Each structure stands twice: as C-alpha cells, then as structure tokens.
Short mmCIF file of C-alpha atoms and ligand atoms in Angstrom, two decimals:
data_model
loop_
_atom_site.label_atom_id
_atom_site.label_comp_id
_atom_site.label_asym_id
_atom_site.label_seq_id
_atom_site.Cartn_x
_atom_site.Cartn_y
_atom_site.Cartn_z
CA UNK A 1 14.97 16.38 10.76
CA UNK A 2 16.99 16.39 13.74
CA UNK A 3 15.08 12.60 14.62
CA UNK A 4 16.37 9.94 13.10
CA UNK A 5 14.27 8.12 10.56
CA UNK A 6 13.10 5.06 12.57
CA UNK A 7 12.21 7.61 15.22
CA UNK A 8 10.21 9.46 12.15
CA UNK A 9 8.80 6.31 12.14
CA UNK A 10 7.92 5.03 15.26
CA UNK A 11 5.99 8.53 15.33
CA UNK A 12 3.77 7.79 12.70
CA UNK A 13 3.02 5.15 13.60
CA UNK A 14 1.13 7.02 15.80
CA UNK A 15 -1.11 9.52 15.30
CA UNK A 16 -2.67 11.58 16.99
CA UNK A 17 -5.26 15.18 16.40
CA UNK A 18 -4.58 18.78 16.76
CA UNK A 19 -3.31 20.25 20.20
CA UNK A 20 -5.42 23.61 19.27
CA UNK A 21 -9.23 23.10 17.31
CA UNK A 22 -8.70 26.00 15.55
CA UNK A 23 -8.47 24.82 12.00
CA UNK A 24 -5.34 25.56 10.39
CA UNK A 25 -6.21 25.36 6.62
CA UNK A 26 -9.54 27.21 5.62
CA UNK A 27 -10.24 24.78 2.75
CA UNK A 28 -9.30 21.92 2.35
CA UNK A 29 -9.36 20.39 -1.83
CA UNK A 30 -7.95 16.56 -2.28
CA UNK A 31 -7.64 15.22 -5.58
CA UNK A 32 -8.21 11.49 -6.10
CA UNK A 33 -11.00 10.11 -3.13
CA UNK A 34 -9.70 6.44 -3.74
CA UNK A 35 -7.79 5.06 -0.30
CA UNK A 36 -5.14 7.72 0.44
CA UNK A 37 -7.35 10.81 -1.03
CA UNK A 38 -9.70 9.72 1.87
CA UNK A 39 -7.66 9.05 4.43
CA UNK A 40 -6.15 12.38 3.98
CA UNK A 41 -9.50 14.00 3.59
CA UNK A 42 -9.70 12.58 7.81
CA UNK A 43 -6.43 14.00 8.64
CA UNK A 44 -7.71 17.45 7.74
CA UNK A 45 -11.39 16.91 8.88
CA UNK A 46 -9.65 17.75 12.41
CA UNK A 47 -7.50 20.89 11.11
CA UNK A 48 -9.29 23.02 7.80
CA UNK A 49 -12.00 24.15 8.13
CA UNK A 50 -14.16 22.26 4.74
CA UNK A 51 -12.36 19.45 3.30
CA UNK A 52 -13.52 18.12 -0.76
CA UNK A 53 -13.13 15.26 -2.09
CA UNK A 54 -12.69 15.51 -6.00
CA UNK A 55 -13.01 11.87 -7.96
CA UNK A 56 -13.60 11.62 -11.85
CA UNK A 57 -16.07 8.43 -10.41
CA UNK A 58 -19.50 8.95 -8.22
CA UNK A 59 -18.31 8.16 -4.46
CA UNK A 60 -21.77 7.05 -3.97
CA UNK A 61 -21.58 4.36 -6.00
CA UNK A 62 -21.45 0.91 -5.13
CA UNK A 63 -18.71 -1.87 -6.06
CA UNK A 64 -15.01 -1.32 -7.91
CA UNK A 65 -15.00 1.27 -10.20
CA UNK A 66 -13.55 2.74 -13.34
CA UNK A 67 -10.94 5.09 -11.19
CA UNK A 68 -9.07 2.05 -9.73
CA UNK A 69 -8.32 -0.24 -12.02
CA UNK A 70 -6.55 -2.75 -9.48
CA UNK A 71 -9.97 -3.20 -8.08
CA UNK A 72 -10.55 -6.55 -8.67
CA UNK A 73 -7.17 -7.14 -8.01
CA UNK A 74 -6.80 -9.34 -4.26
CA UNK A 75 -5.32 -6.57 -1.27
CA UNK A 76 -3.32 -7.40 1.46
CA UNK A 77 -3.93 -4.95 4.78
CA UNK A 78 -1.23 -5.98 6.33
CA UNK A 79 -1.43 -5.81 10.24
CA UNK A 80 0.64 -1.83 9.84
CA UNK A 81 -2.16 -0.46 7.60
CA UNK A 82 -4.90 -2.24 10.11
CA UNK A 83 -3.86 -0.62 13.51
CA UNK A 84 -3.29 3.21 11.73
CA UNK A 85 -7.28 3.18 10.75
CA UNK A 86 -7.58 1.61 14.04
CA UNK A 87 -6.99 4.92 15.32
CA UNK A 88 -8.43 6.77 12.87
CA UNK A 89 -11.64 4.89 12.45
CA UNK A 90 -12.38 4.26 16.65
CA UNK A 91 -14.24 0.70 15.78
CA UNK A 92 -13.10 0.58 12.95
CA UNK A 93 -12.63 -2.91 12.99
CA UNK A 94 -16.46 -3.75 14.70
CA UNK A 95 -17.98 -1.88 10.76
CA UNK A 96 -15.84 -3.94 9.26
CA UNK A 97 -16.77 -7.24 10.73
CA UNK A 98 -20.44 -6.14 10.47
CA UNK A 99 -20.35 -5.74 7.31
CA UNK A 100 -18.75 -8.80 5.60
CA UNK A 101 -14.79 -8.82 7.09
CA UNK A 102 -12.74 -11.66 8.09
CA UNK A 103 -10.67 -11.73 11.34
CA UNK A 104 -7.90 -13.01 10.07
CA UNK A 105 -6.11 -12.86 13.08
CA UNK A 106 -2.20 -14.67 13.85
CA UNK A 107 -3.85 -18.44 14.25
CA UNK A 108 -6.02 -17.62 11.01
CA UNK A 109 -2.93 -16.83 8.23
CA UNK A 110 -0.22 -19.14 7.67
CA UNK A 111 2.91 -17.38 5.59
CA UNK A 112 5.47 -20.44 3.12
CA UNK A 113 8.29 -19.79 1.67
CA UNK A 114 9.50 -21.46 -1.00
CA UNK A 115 7.13 -24.35 0.28
CA UNK A 116 8.11 -24.31 3.85
CA UNK A 117 5.82 -23.70 6.72
CA UNK A 118 7.27 -19.90 8.17
CA UNK A 119 6.61 -20.47 12.20
CA UNK A 120 3.43 -17.96 13.25
CA UNK A 121 4.18 -14.90 16.08
CA UNK A 122 2.20 -15.66 17.95
CA UNK A 123 1.69 -12.15 19.89
CA UNK A 124 2.04 -10.91 16.02
CA UNK A 125 -1.10 -7.71 14.86
CA UNK A 126 -4.79 -8.85 14.02
CA UNK A 127 -5.26 -7.55 10.28
CA UNK A 128 -9.05 -7.99 8.78
CA UNK A 129 -9.53 -10.07 5.10
CA UNK A 130 -12.12 -8.64 2.28
CA UNK A 131 -11.90 -7.53 -1.07
CA UNK A 132 -10.42 -4.42 -2.24
CA UNK A 133 -13.56 -2.61 -3.12
CA UNK A 134 -15.11 -3.47 0.60
CA UNK A 135 -11.65 -1.97 2.27
CA UNK A 136 -12.14 1.18 0.82
CA UNK A 137 -15.84 1.79 0.80
CA UNK A 138 -15.20 0.70 5.00
CA UNK A 139 -12.88 4.29 4.96
CA UNK A 140 -14.89 5.81 2.23
CA UNK A 141 -18.14 5.28 3.93
CA UNK A 142 -15.51 7.32 7.86
CA UNK A 143 -14.66 9.54 5.93
CA UNK A 144 -18.38 10.59 4.38
CA UNK A 145 -20.22 10.99 7.27
CA UNK A 146 -18.04 13.76 8.40
CA UNK A 147 -20.02 16.84 8.30
CA UNK A 148 -16.64 19.16 7.44
CA UNK A 149 -16.00 16.69 4.28
CA UNK A 150 -18.03 16.86 1.31
CA UNK A 151 -17.25 14.91 -3.21
CA UNK A 152 -17.58 16.94 -6.07
CA UNK A 153 -17.48 14.73 -9.24
CA UNK A 154 -15.28 16.27 -11.90
CA UNK A 155 -12.38 14.43 -13.63
CA UNK A 156 -9.15 17.73 -12.57
CA UNK A 157 -7.56 19.24 -15.50
CA UNK A 158 -4.64 21.74 -13.60
CA UNK A 159 -4.09 24.06 -11.55
CA UNK A 160 -4.60 27.79 -10.00
CA UNK A 161 -1.92 30.09 -9.05
CA UNK A 162 -1.57 33.27 -6.84
CA UNK A 163 1.41 33.96 -7.06
CA UNK A 164 4.42 31.19 -5.81
CA UNK A 165 1.13 29.90 -3.99
CA UNK A 166 -1.68 27.17 -4.60
CA UNK A 167 -4.60 28.24 -5.44
CA UNK A 168 -7.53 25.89 -6.81
CA UNK A 169 -7.87 23.83 -8.83
CA UNK A 170 -10.01 23.82 -12.55
CA UNK A 171 -12.81 20.26 -13.45
CA UNK A 172 -14.15 18.96 -15.71
CA UNK A 173 -17.86 18.42 -14.23
CA UNK A 174 -19.68 16.43 -17.09
CA UNK A 175 -17.95 19.14 -19.93
CA UNK A 176 -18.38 22.26 -18.37
CA UNK A 177 -15.52 24.49 -16.69
CA UNK A 178 -14.94 25.47 -13.74
CA UNK A 179 -12.25 26.08 -9.80
CA UNK A 180 -12.43 24.91 -6.49
CA UNK A 181 -10.43 27.23 -4.77
CA UNK A 182 -8.69 25.76 -2.20
CA UNK A 183 -6.42 26.61 0.16
CA UNK A 184 -4.22 23.93 0.60
CA UNK A 185 -4.29 21.25 -2.90
CA UNK A 186 -3.72 17.27 -1.69
CA UNK A 187 -2.52 15.18 -5.09
CA UNK A 188 -3.80 11.70 -4.27
CA UNK A 189 -4.83 10.94 -7.94
CA UNK A 190 -2.68 7.47 -7.87
CA UNK A 191 0.57 6.25 -9.77
CA UNK A 192 -1.11 8.17 -13.63
CA UNK A 193 -0.73 11.15 -11.52
CA UNK A 194 -0.74 14.60 -14.23
CA UNK A 195 0.23 16.49 -11.36
CA UNK A 196 4.02 16.83 -12.10
CA UNK A 197 2.91 17.79 -15.75
CA UNK A 198 0.85 20.08 -14.50
CA UNK A 199 3.55 21.59 -12.24
CA UNK A 200 6.15 22.13 -16.03
CA UNK A 201 2.95 23.36 -17.07
CA UNK A 202 2.48 26.00 -14.97
CA UNK A 203 7.28 26.77 -15.31
CA UNK A 204 7.31 25.00 -12.50
CA UNK A 205 9.92 21.75 -11.21
CA UNK A 206 8.82 18.47 -12.03
CA UNK A 207 9.64 16.22 -9.49
CA UNK A 208 12.75 13.34 -10.76
CA UNK A 209 10.41 10.19 -11.32
CA UNK A 210 12.24 6.84 -10.63
CA UNK A 211 11.08 3.63 -11.96
CA UNK A 212 11.53 0.35 -11.21
CA UNK A 213 11.22 -2.67 -13.53
CA UNK A 214 9.00 -4.75 -12.18
CA UNK A 215 6.96 -5.98 -15.32
CA UNK A 216 5.04 -8.64 -12.83
CA UNK A 217 1.30 -10.13 -14.12
CA UNK A 218 -1.93 -10.59 -11.61
CA UNK A 219 -4.08 -13.27 -11.88
CA UNK A 220 -7.07 -12.85 -9.09
CA UNK A 221 -10.16 -15.48 -9.89
CA UNK A 222 -13.47 -15.74 -7.00
CA UNK A 223 -14.65 -19.17 -5.38
CA UNK A 224 -17.57 -20.09 -3.14
CA UNK A 225 -16.90 -20.56 0.45
CA UNK A 226 -18.86 -22.54 2.54
CA UNK A 227 -17.69 -22.75 6.78
CA UNK A 228 -18.80 -18.74 8.00
CA UNK A 229 -15.77 -18.50 10.47
CA UNK A 230 -12.35 -21.00 7.72
CA UNK A 231 -9.46 -22.18 10.16
CA UNK A 232 -6.94 -20.11 7.75
CA UNK A 233 -8.96 -16.77 6.30
CA UNK A 234 -5.13 -15.78 4.97
CA UNK A 235 -2.87 -17.82 3.63
CA UNK A 236 1.03 -16.69 1.26
CA UNK A 237 2.98 -18.74 -0.95
CA UNK A 238 5.90 -17.53 -2.07
CA UNK A 239 8.60 -18.95 -3.87
CA UNK A 240 12.07 -16.62 -3.69
CA UNK A 241 13.14 -15.33 -7.16
CA UNK A 242 16.30 -17.05 -7.48
CA UNK A 243 13.97 -20.68 -8.22
CA UNK A 244 13.71 -21.37 -11.15
CA UNK A 245 9.10 -21.15 -10.87
CA UNK A 246 7.23 -19.24 -13.32
CA UNK A 247 4.40 -18.80 -10.41
CA UNK A 248 5.89 -16.01 -8.51
CA UNK A 249 3.76 -16.66 -5.14
CA UNK A 250 0.12 -17.44 -4.96
CA UNK A 251 -2.23 -16.14 -1.76
CA UNK A 252 -5.71 -17.16 -1.24
CA UNK A 253 -8.52 -15.09 1.27
CA UNK A 254 -11.46 -15.47 3.33
CA UNK A 255 -14.00 -12.39 1.88
CA UNK A 256 -16.95 -11.20 2.28
CA UNK A 257 -20.36 -13.05 0.77
CA UNK A 258 -18.87 -16.07 1.88
CA UNK A 259 -15.72 -16.02 -0.46
CA UNK A 260 -12.61 -16.99 -1.14
CA UNK A 261 -10.29 -14.36 -2.66
CA UNK A 262 -7.51 -16.79 -4.06
CA UNK A 263 -4.32 -14.57 -6.92
CA UNK A 264 -1.84 -15.51 -8.36
CA UNK A 265 1.44 -14.19 -9.57
CA UNK A 266 4.81 -14.74 -12.86
CA UNK A 267 7.02 -12.17 -13.83
CA UNK A 268 8.01 -11.17 -18.02
CA UNK A 269 6.70 -13.70 -19.42
CA UNK A 270 4.74 -15.85 -17.14
CA UNK A 271 1.21 -15.24 -17.41
CA UNK A 272 0.64 -18.07 -14.69
CA UNK A 273 -3.41 -18.80 -14.28
CA UNK A 274 -5.18 -16.99 -17.52
CA UNK A 275 -7.70 -19.77 -17.94
CA UNK A 276 -9.73 -20.83 -15.05
CA UNK A 277 -8.18 -24.32 -16.47
CA UNK A 278 -4.84 -23.25 -15.81
CA UNK A 279 -5.41 -21.21 -12.17
CA UNK A 280 -7.89 -24.67 -11.24
CA UNK A 281 -5.18 -26.47 -11.42
CA UNK A 282 -2.21 -24.75 -9.83
CA UNK A 283 -3.98 -23.22 -7.39
CA UNK A 284 -4.48 -27.26 -6.97
CA UNK A 285 -0.63 -28.81 -8.40
CA UNK A 286 1.38 -26.26 -7.36
CA UNK A 287 0.58 -25.23 -3.74
CA UNK A 288 0.35 -25.99 -0.05
CA UNK A 289 -2.54 -28.60 1.09
CA UNK A 290 -4.65 -25.26 2.23
CA UNK A 291 -5.01 -23.84 -1.09
CA UNK A 292 -6.71 -27.66 -2.52
CA UNK A 293 -9.67 -26.26 -0.61
CA UNK A 294 -9.78 -23.23 -2.10
CA UNK A 295 -9.59 -25.26 -6.18
CA UNK A 296 -12.78 -27.86 -4.85
CA UNK A 297 -14.88 -25.03 -4.41
CA UNK A 298 -16.75 -23.64 -7.00
CA UNK A 299 -15.49 -21.10 -8.95
CA UNK A 300 -18.21 -17.74 -9.81
CA UNK A 301 -17.12 -15.53 -12.49
CA UNK A 302 -14.34 -15.10 -14.85
CA UNK A 303 -10.68 -14.59 -13.72
CA UNK A 304 -9.58 -11.28 -14.04
CA UNK A 305 -6.02 -10.56 -14.83
CA UNK A 306 -3.91 -7.05 -13.61
CA UNK A 307 0.41 -6.25 -15.18
CA UNK A 308 2.37 -3.82 -13.27
CA UNK A 309 5.06 -2.92 -14.79
CA UNK A 310 7.37 -1.05 -12.58
CA UNK A 311 7.35 1.05 -8.75
CA UNK A 312 8.53 3.91 -9.09
CA UNK A 313 8.98 6.81 -6.67
CA UNK A 314 8.64 10.73 -7.47
CA UNK A 315 10.42 12.72 -5.28
CA UNK A 316 8.49 14.99 -4.74
CA UNK A 317 11.82 16.06 -0.82
CA UNK A 318 14.19 16.65 -3.70
CA UNK A 319 12.35 20.05 -5.55
CA UNK A 320 14.78 23.53 -4.95
CA UNK A 321 10.89 24.79 -5.75
CA UNK A 322 8.31 23.95 -5.54
CA UNK A 323 4.94 26.02 -5.43
CA UNK A 324 2.30 27.02 -1.25
CA UNK A 325 0.39 25.18 -0.42
CA UNK A 326 0.27 22.24 -2.06
CA UNK A 327 0.98 18.52 -1.26
CA UNK A 328 0.53 15.00 -2.31
CA UNK A 329 -0.23 11.13 -0.83
CA UNK A 330 -0.13 7.64 -1.97
CA UNK A 331 0.84 6.40 -5.21
CA UNK A 332 1.08 9.51 -7.19
CA UNK A 333 4.18 9.95 -4.64
CA UNK A 334 5.70 6.09 -4.29
CA UNK A 335 3.40 2.83 -6.03
CA UNK A 336 5.87 -0.81 -5.19
CA UNK A 337 5.11 -4.23 -6.42
CA UNK A 338 1.85 -5.00 -4.70
CA UNK A 339 3.13 -8.80 -3.10
CA UNK A 340 4.56 -6.38 -1.17
CA UNK A 341 0.50 -5.40 0.09
CA UNK A 342 2.39 -2.01 1.51
CA UNK A 343 0.09 0.09 -0.74
CA UNK A 344 -2.89 0.92 1.72
CA UNK A 345 -0.26 1.38 4.68
CA UNK A 346 1.71 3.30 2.97
CA UNK A 347 -0.85 5.41 2.47
CA UNK A 348 -2.16 6.03 5.56
CA UNK A 349 1.92 6.98 6.78
CA UNK A 350 1.42 9.85 4.09
CA UNK A 351 -2.48 10.91 5.91
CA UNK A 352 0.37 9.90 9.06
CA UNK A 353 2.44 12.82 7.36
CA UNK A 354 -0.23 15.30 6.37
CA UNK A 355 -1.16 15.05 10.25
CA UNK A 356 1.71 15.46 12.08
CA UNK A 357 2.24 18.41 9.38
CA UNK A 358 -0.93 20.27 10.12
CA UNK A 359 0.30 19.95 13.60
CA UNK A 360 2.80 22.08 13.58
CA UNK A 361 0.42 24.61 12.77
CA UNK A 362 2.94 25.25 9.43
CA UNK A 363 2.86 28.29 7.79
CA UNK A 364 0.48 27.63 4.08
CA UNK A 365 2.05 30.64 2.22
CA UNK A 366 5.33 28.45 2.53
CA UNK A 367 6.35 25.01 0.32
CA UNK A 368 5.19 21.87 2.60
CA UNK A 369 8.78 21.07 2.70
CA UNK A 370 8.26 20.18 6.82
CA UNK A 371 5.42 17.10 4.88
CA UNK A 372 8.24 16.17 2.32
CA UNK A 373 10.58 15.51 4.75
CA UNK A 374 8.38 13.14 6.73
CA UNK A 375 7.35 11.32 3.72
CA UNK A 376 10.18 10.55 2.36
CA UNK A 377 10.88 8.18 5.32
CA UNK A 378 8.14 6.63 4.41
CA UNK A 379 8.56 6.53 0.81
CA UNK A 380 11.92 5.56 1.52
CA UNK A 381 11.39 2.51 3.72
CA UNK A 382 8.91 0.81 2.05
CA UNK A 383 10.72 1.36 -1.31
CA UNK A 384 13.73 -0.71 0.01
CA UNK A 385 11.41 -3.18 1.17
CA UNK A 386 10.74 -3.69 -2.02
CA UNK A 387 12.97 -2.93 -5.17
CA UNK A 388 15.55 -5.00 -2.39
CA UNK A 389 13.32 -8.21 -2.78
CA UNK A 390 12.86 -7.17 -7.43
CA UNK A 391 17.02 -6.25 -7.43
CA UNK A 392 16.95 -10.92 -7.04
CA UNK A 393 14.80 -10.54 -9.90
CA UNK A 394 16.66 -12.16 -12.82
CA UNK A 395 15.04 -10.21 -15.24
CA UNK A 396 14.74 -6.70 -12.61
CA UNK A 397 18.79 -5.36 -13.58
CA UNK A 398 19.25 -2.76 -11.02
CA UNK A 399 19.61 0.85 -9.98
CA UNK A 400 21.46 -1.73 -7.55
CA UNK A 401 22.03 1.32 -4.36
CA UNK A 402 25.65 0.83 -2.53
CA UNK A 403 26.96 -2.35 -0.90
CA UNK A 404 23.78 -4.29 -3.31
CA UNK A 405 26.02 -7.48 -2.38
CA UNK A 406 26.15 -7.19 1.88
CA UNK A 407 22.85 -6.19 2.30
CA UNK A 408 21.18 -8.64 -0.02
CA UNK A 409 22.93 -11.52 1.63
CA UNK A 410 22.18 -10.14 5.15
CA UNK A 411 18.62 -9.56 3.51
CA UNK A 412 18.71 -13.90 2.10
CA UNK A 413 19.95 -14.82 5.48
CA UNK A 414 17.29 -13.24 7.21
CA UNK A 415 14.10 -14.07 4.94
CA UNK A 416 15.36 -17.82 5.58
CA UNK A 417 15.78 -17.55 9.66
CA UNK A 418 11.65 -16.20 9.16
CA UNK A 419 10.44 -19.95 8.63
CA UNK A 420 11.94 -20.92 12.11
CA UNK A 421 12.76 -18.71 14.65
CA UNK A 422 10.17 -16.69 16.10
CA UNK A 423 12.21 -13.98 17.08
CA UNK A 424 13.37 -13.60 13.88
CA UNK A 425 10.00 -13.49 11.92
CA UNK A 426 8.60 -10.92 15.05
CA UNK A 427 11.04 -7.80 13.27
CA UNK A 428 11.20 -8.89 10.34
CA UNK A 429 7.01 -9.11 10.14
CA UNK A 430 7.38 -5.37 11.62
CA UNK A 431 9.78 -4.33 8.97
CA UNK A 432 7.10 -5.32 5.97
CA UNK A 433 4.47 -4.42 7.88
CA UNK A 434 5.86 -1.29 7.72
CA UNK A 435 4.86 -0.60 11.57
CA UNK A 436 10.14 -0.42 12.46
CA UNK A 437 11.87 0.68 9.63
CA UNK A 438 14.02 -1.43 7.61
CA UNK A 439 17.88 -0.16 9.78
CA UNK A 440 16.04 -2.28 12.75
CA UNK A 441 16.76 -5.34 10.89
CA UNK A 442 20.30 -4.59 9.36
CA UNK A 443 21.95 -4.73 13.75
CA UNK A 444 24.82 -7.60 15.42
CA UNK A 445 22.18 -8.96 17.42
CA UNK A 446 19.06 -10.37 14.82
CA UNK A 447 21.96 -10.80 11.95
CA UNK A 448 24.07 -13.03 14.27
CA UNK A 449 20.18 -14.69 15.44
CA UNK A 450 19.72 -15.07 11.94
CA UNK A 451 22.53 -16.64 11.36
CA UNK A 452 22.60 -18.85 14.14
CA UNK A 453 18.85 -19.70 12.94
CA UNK A 454 19.19 -20.71 10.16
CA UNK A 455 22.49 -22.79 11.72
CA UNK A 456 19.64 -24.88 13.43
CA UNK A 457 18.20 -24.87 11.11
CA UNK A 458 20.55 -26.78 8.54
C1 LIG B 1 -3.02 -5.54 -8.71
C2 LIG B 1 -2.79 -4.71 -7.75
C3 LIG B 1 -2.63 -5.21 -5.80
C4 LIG B 1 -2.31 -4.32 -5.46
N1 LIG B 1 -2.90 -5.17 -3.84
C5 LIG B 1 -2.38 -4.13 -2.57
C6 LIG B 1 -2.55 -5.06 -1.11
O1 LIG B 1 -2.20 -6.02 -1.27
N2 LIG B 1 -2.04 -3.96 -0.20
C7 LIG B 1 -2.00 -2.78 -0.62
O2 LIG B 1 -1.74 -2.62 0.68
N3 LIG B 1 -1.87 -2.79 -1.17
C8 LIG B 1 -1.94 -2.90 -3.34
N4 LIG B 1 -2.52 -2.20 -3.97
C9 LIG B 1 -2.10 -0.93 -3.90
C10 LIG B 1 -3.45 -0.77 -3.16
O3 LIG B 1 -4.06 -0.66 -4.86
C11 LIG B 1 -2.54 0.87 -3.83
O4 LIG B 1 -2.08 1.77 -2.99
C12 LIG B 1 -4.38 1.84 -2.46
O5 LIG B 1 -5.27 1.83 -3.45
C13 LIG B 1 -4.17 3.56 -2.85
O6 LIG B 1 -3.77 3.76 -3.87
P1 LIG B 1 -4.20 5.64 -4.09
O7 LIG B 1 -5.16 5.68 -3.02
O8 LIG B 1 -2.60 6.53 -4.01
O9 LIG B 1 -4.06 5.42 -5.28
P2 LIG B 1 -5.33 4.83 -6.63
O10 LIG B 1 -6.10 3.38 -5.50
O11 LIG B 1 -5.55 4.54 -7.60
O12 LIG B 1 -6.82 5.95 -7.18
C14 LIG B 1 -5.85 6.67 -7.81
C15 LIG B 1 -7.90 7.96 -7.60
O13 LIG B 1 -7.60 9.39 -8.28
C16 LIG B 1 -8.53 9.95 -9.08
N5 LIG B 1 -8.16 10.14 -10.46
C17 LIG B 1 -7.24 9.54 -10.86
N6 LIG B 1 -7.43 11.51 -11.67
C18 LIG B 1 -8.21 12.22 -11.62
C19 LIG B 1 -8.62 13.51 -11.67
N7 LIG B 1 -7.44 14.11 -12.98
N8 LIG B 1 -9.53 13.94 -11.61
C20 LIG B 1 -10.26 13.61 -10.67
N9 LIG B 1 -9.89 12.19 -10.20
C21 LIG B 1 -8.94 11.76 -10.32
C22 LIG B 1 -9.50 7.69 -9.33
O14 LIG B 1 -10.77 7.87 -10.00
C23 LIG B 1 -9.22 7.02 -7.15
O15 LIG B 1 -10.44 7.82 -7.48
C24 LIG B 1 -2.77 -2.46 -5.68
C25 LIG B 1 -2.06 -1.91 -6.10
C26 LIG B 1 -2.17 -3.45 -7.25
C27 LIG B 1 -1.91 -2.66 -8.93
#
C-alpha cells in the first residue's frame, strides 16, 4: 500500500458506496450477527446479491442474549463511531433518539483525569448514550430492513473449501448438520472466534495471536433517572495508572427508559463495586461530585460484573498462505481493553475496509490481501492507543515496543495537557475516537504545545 497509515485511516472514515451497481459477490455469509457482523452485512448488502447472517442466538429476540456476555456492561459510542454509523445508516441519530438514546453533545460530556476536570472542546463531534442492547438492536434493525439480508439461527462449526477458495460454512441447526454455501465468508464471531482452529484443521496457516495482559474487572449497575434531559449525559473519571488507587476509573451515562448506567473498573486483584453497598459508597466518596447524583438515585437490580483478561489481536495480514473469499472483522481480529471504548468504532472501520476492498472489484478467487492490509492500519492504530496506555499499568510487563520510554514520556505530556489545553484535547480526542491516526500526535508542534500548556498549568 503506497498511502501512509494516516491517509488510509482518514479515507476509511468516509465510507463510500459502490461506483457500479452490478454486485461483485453472489452470496455472502457473515458468521456472527453482533455489531461487527451487522456492520459488515450492511456494507455487503451494497456489493452482494444476497447476504446471510448466521448466529447461534435468535437475532429477532429483544434484549440481552447469551452470545454477547459483555452486553450488560456500559458501552460508550465514541464520536468517531457515531459519525461512521450516520454514514452507514443515514438518519441513525433520529431513530436512536426516538428509541430512547440520549444525546451527548460536547457540553453534556465531562471528563476527569485524576480528579481534575478536562477542558470541554466546544466543536467536538456529538455522540449518543444508550445501553449496549439498545445500540446493537438499532444497528440490527437497520440491517435487517435491507431486502437482500436475512438471518439464520445456527452454530457455525467449520468452513468448506473448494481448492484454495472458501466456499461455505458448516452449520449446526438444532442438532442437524448443514452447509451454508458462500462466495465470500466473513468471520465476525468475536474475540473467541474459532476461525484460526478451523484454518489449522483444514491445513492452512493459523494467524499469530498477540496478547497483552489487562486483567480488568468491570462492575456495572443501573439507577433510576428522573430528568429527561440531564445536564450531564456522559461523565468519565479516569485515574492514571501510576496513581496508587484501587479503582482505575468510573463512568456514568444517561440511557434509555429513564435510567443511569454506572460502571467502575479496577485491575488485577482490585475488584471495586462488586456489591451494591460498595458500588454506591465508592460512587459517592471516590469520584467527582456529579457521581453523587447517581449514587443518591434508586438502584435498579444487581451489580453485574465482568472480567476481561487481555487485549488480543490476530495477524491475518501476515499470513503467507490464506484461502480466498475469506475475511475476518471486529473482535475476532482485535479486541482491546474496553476502558478505551474502541470496539464498536473499530468494527465500523473494519466495515469501511470491506467497503473499500469490494469497491475495488477484487478477484474473489484470490486471498483478500488488500482487505487485510487496510484492516492492519485500523488494528495498529487501535492497538497502539490501547496498549501504550496499558503498558504503564504496574501489573503489565510488556511486550514493550521499540522506543517505548520516549513515546510513553510524550504520551504523558500530551495526556496531562488535555486537562487544560483545548488544541491538545481536540487532537487527542480525534485520535482516541479513531478519526485521526496516532501519528498525528507525534509532531513537534503538538508536543511543544503540550509542554507549554503543562508549564502554564503548573
Ligand atoms: C466489558 C466490555 C466493555 C466494553 N465496552 C465497550 C465500549 O464502551 N465501547 C465499545 O465500542 N466497545 C466496547 N466493548 C467491545 C464491544 O463489546 C465489541 O467490540 C463489539 O461488540 C463488537 O464485537 P463483535 O461484533 O466483533 O463480537 P461480539 O459482540 O462478541 O459478537 C460475536 C457474535 O458471534 C456469535 N457467534 C460466536 N461464535 C459463533 C458460532 N460458532 N456460530 C454462530 N455465531 C457465533 C455470537 O453469538 C455473537 O453474536 C466492550 C467489551 C467488553 C468485554
């Protein structure tokens, strides 16, 4: 690829429809009908005659479901992800608001770092707040409305090949084995995807799996909210890893049905907020004053906990032997420390990679190398944001990238400057939200500006 990663990421942030109306794919099968799978199906509907989404859960049922155990936990939709959803589904905002999502413009968002309130970036992009089941069902509704997309409730058990070309997915439908034939298969089975095993079993290479320990403990609880339009729709309070606190951070969002969703997280042996009493006490005592509003509200139901062991990525782009007509998207390729809220936005960018690949009218008889090269840019960017922050955690011991000491010093300067300096905060938000590439923070002007802002603040 001749373009720089920064240019590739900028181009992916503007998803483009196909130039020609004739489909490049006959039948596409997407395995996994969660957020990444549905976003892939949305793009495929422009380029394929028909799209079948296979999931072990019934995707027409409402509410939470076993296939996404993380669904009970707080999910942030980053402004970058929200902009991509608006491009993929024009009118997404209105539909989301009509179904109870809460607007989160910059003025309704508050960010604290180590107890200090960060400056608000006035012209920052908007976002929405809602529960994960609401966000997922909004995306699903839009996709299932498309005339050439349908779902099949089945557990995928393997792939079928015709020589070097993937030609179908083996499925178990209520105990009966069958095959869903396909001209293109998309793996969207999440972080526990079995695609690597299936490739190895069929004699193909297994992609390298890279992991970084995170050992994160989440706890989420719901509270009753009385105001329809709260002054603060999204409040985050993070602690720097170097601070000796037992809570990594907390957040609360206004969500549908007149509720607050509040979350707190700790690393390693620290498991804050596992009981209702501990959760409410910490909200009231250990976080900025806005959190007391939630703590004083009525608790609805139990505290839901979740343990996230590691960030992981599978390097499909590096495979020398790869079957044709096969791609992988979403958490199946890379899943990160959820504290940074990147998953949905990364999945939307993977869908944009698929759109760009299919727009080039590729030969589906050859491996999708161009797709994986585009996706590598997205994964590298998200991985560098997530893991460079996590390497500062006391219990994380690598692997350290080259030049880590210098880059971590620069990061600390920039993050400190986001508390007081609008220009630095704007650039940083763009990168965290994946609208801009992390390299845009590593310029002499940005670093100097951050150093000066920190000196002024001192
Ligand atoms: C605690 C936590 C908090 C998070 N917070 C955020 C956040 O704030 N913001 C954010 O953007 N992201 C967040 N994420 C990440 C987010 O949940 C995912 O990135 C997002 O759901 C996209 O994942 P996915 O669609 O790739 O996979 P998943 O959502 O995991 O879905 C995988 C799908 O594949 C199906 N499946 C699996 N195997 C098979 C099979 N053999 N046959 C058929 N179907 C199968 C499953 O039923 C499921 O529907 C968080 C994650 C966790 C764990």
